[in-house]
Amino acid sequence: MTKSKSKSKSKSQSKSKSSKSKPAKSDAYSLKSAAGGASWSAPELKYQPPRPRRYNPPIGLIGCGGISKSHLTAYRDIGLNVVALCDLIPDRAEGRRKEFFPEARTYTDYKQLLGRDDIEVVDIATHPQDREYLIPDAIEAGKHVLSQKPFVLNLDTGERFAELADKKNVKLAINQNGRWAPYVSYIRHAVAMGLLGETFAAHLACHWNHEWIGTTHFNRVHHIVLYDFPIHWFDMLSAYLPGRKPLRAMATLTRAAHQKVRPPLLGQVLIEFDGAQASLQFDAATRFGPIETAYVAGPKGTISGQGPVCGISQLDFATAKGRAPVNLEGKWFTGGMEGSMGELLCAIESRRVPNNNAHDNLRGLSMCFAAVVSAETGRPQTIGKVRKVPLATCQVAPA
């Protein structure tokens, strides 16, 4: 009996020691989503392009090249008052006038357009090098200005233009039309309202075929996938991480083995922020199955989505409440053009700073410039120290 009790006690103690030595079960390593499987209704945000209540001033357009068709289509669709068109090539201005605003007057000298007292707003849709004299002349003439993007080729020049507009008490906005693509606008509004908390991550990717440039002057732009096309995505990062200071950029650029066009079509960027990070991926030689993805995270929630390039129509909004689908209406084109001009007009009407103002635009542009130089040098670049874009690799020759 004594031996039996002793053995029993020994086994009990062994089990006790064994149970103490094993760690308690935990979900710490399970990678379970905090959002769970519950569903909820995502907030309805005013992501559609803004329109002024009553303000519909006479507008003049300078530059009637290819992109002006999208501008004028949008302006006609929402009933804006375009009264003048200017281009160095008379036939281009006349063609746009006949197609969109038959009552408008055409000019080859932009100073004649700026000299009209009735024109209050000027849309300058030329190449950046031409805007270096067009923008200050328009501001000096007392006109509110919507500038095509990329805004400037030199950050110092952009700061000077922004300060001149402030001094002359006119609005200077940048046509970052991607801000009003439905999915971009929804995420931007959610971030601005603090629905995600202070965001710490933004990862965006585009996989599409950009080889159409082979028969155009864009075939001479070396950084087509880090400068000309992705200027929208750098601007998105600025909007998605508004409270974070961008510190450093590291970028690479290479050719796809099968591509035929001159510029390298594979680019990627890593950006370090103060307390956050971001990445951009551009696979511009994707001939089949093009897709775009977006992911923005904060401590209160995450918004993600995927779909056609420039055409994501549904987002997933995940919070502690669960997951909510966000179905969106509208298109990047021409809604983005409506948004850029509409925001400027609303700002003039309400006497406030436009969301797409020049000062704010320089933040995204500084990331772009740093990424371009990083790709050329193979070294990380401090954002803000790269003051100008290398013209030899980024400048677009006039069409």
PDB file of N, CA and C in Angstrom, residues 29-30 65 167 221 234 244 283 288 329 394:
ATOM      1  N   TYR A  29       0.548  33.801 -32.467  1.00  0.00           N
ATOM      2  CA  TYR A  29       1.248  33.423 -33.681  1.00  0.00           C
ATOM      3  C   TYR A  29       0.299  32.935 -34.780  1.00  0.00           C
ATOM      4  N   SER A  30      -0.981  33.143 -34.577  1.00  0.00           N
ATOM      5  CA  SER A  30      -1.939  32.542 -35.498  1.00  0.00           C
ATOM      6  C   SER A  30      -2.221  33.389 -36.720  1.00  0.00           C
ATOM      7  N   GLY A  65      -3.469  70.349 -76.922  1.00  0.00           N
ATOM      8  CA  GLY A  65      -2.922  69.064 -77.340  1.00  0.00           C
ATOM      9  C   GLY A  65      -3.808  67.905 -76.935  1.00  0.00           C
ATOM     10  N   LYS A 167       0.628  85.796 -52.795  1.00  0.00           N
ATOM     11  CA  LYS A 167       0.845  87.245 -52.761  1.00  0.00           C
ATOM     12  C   LYS A 167      -0.206  87.983 -53.593  1.00  0.00           C
ATOM     13  N   VAL A 221      11.033  59.192 -73.379  1.00  0.00           N
ATOM     14  CA  VAL A 221      11.086  59.538 -71.956  1.00  0.00           C
ATOM     15  C   VAL A 221      11.618  58.340 -71.176  1.00  0.00           C
ATOM     16  N   PHE A 234       2.496  58.912 -56.624  1.00  0.00           N
ATOM     17  CA  PHE A 234       3.228  59.666 -55.601  1.00  0.00           C
ATOM     18  C   PHE A 234       2.284  60.649 -54.910  1.00  0.00           C
ATOM     19  N   ARG A 244       2.614  62.142 -41.966  1.00  0.00           N
ATOM     20  CA  ARG A 244       3.941  61.541 -41.897  1.00  0.00           C
ATOM     21  C   ARG A 244       4.924  62.286 -42.803  1.00  0.00           C
ATOM     22  N   ASP A 283       4.703  47.413 -63.140  1.00  0.00           N
ATOM     23  CA  ASP A 283       5.078  46.417 -64.136  1.00  0.00           C
ATOM     24  C   ASP A 283       4.375  46.802 -65.436  1.00  0.00           C
ATOM     25  N   PHE A 288      -0.952  40.636 -70.444  1.00  0.00           N
ATOM     26  CA  PHE A 288      -2.198  39.915 -70.164  1.00  0.00           C
ATOM     27  C   PHE A 288      -2.541  40.016 -68.682  1.00  0.00           C
ATOM     28  N   GLU A 329     -19.062  54.296 -57.597  1.00  0.00           N
ATOM     29  CA  GLU A 329     -19.589  54.707 -58.892  1.00  0.00           C
ATOM     30  C   GLU A 329     -18.686  55.773 -59.485  1.00  0.00           C
ATOM     31  N   CYS A 394      13.839  62.784 -68.257  1.00  0.00           N
ATOM     32  CA  CYS A 394      12.407  62.952 -67.948  1.00  0.00           C
ATOM     33  C   CYS A 394      11.679  63.936 -68.855  1.00  0.00           C
TER      34      CYS A 394
END
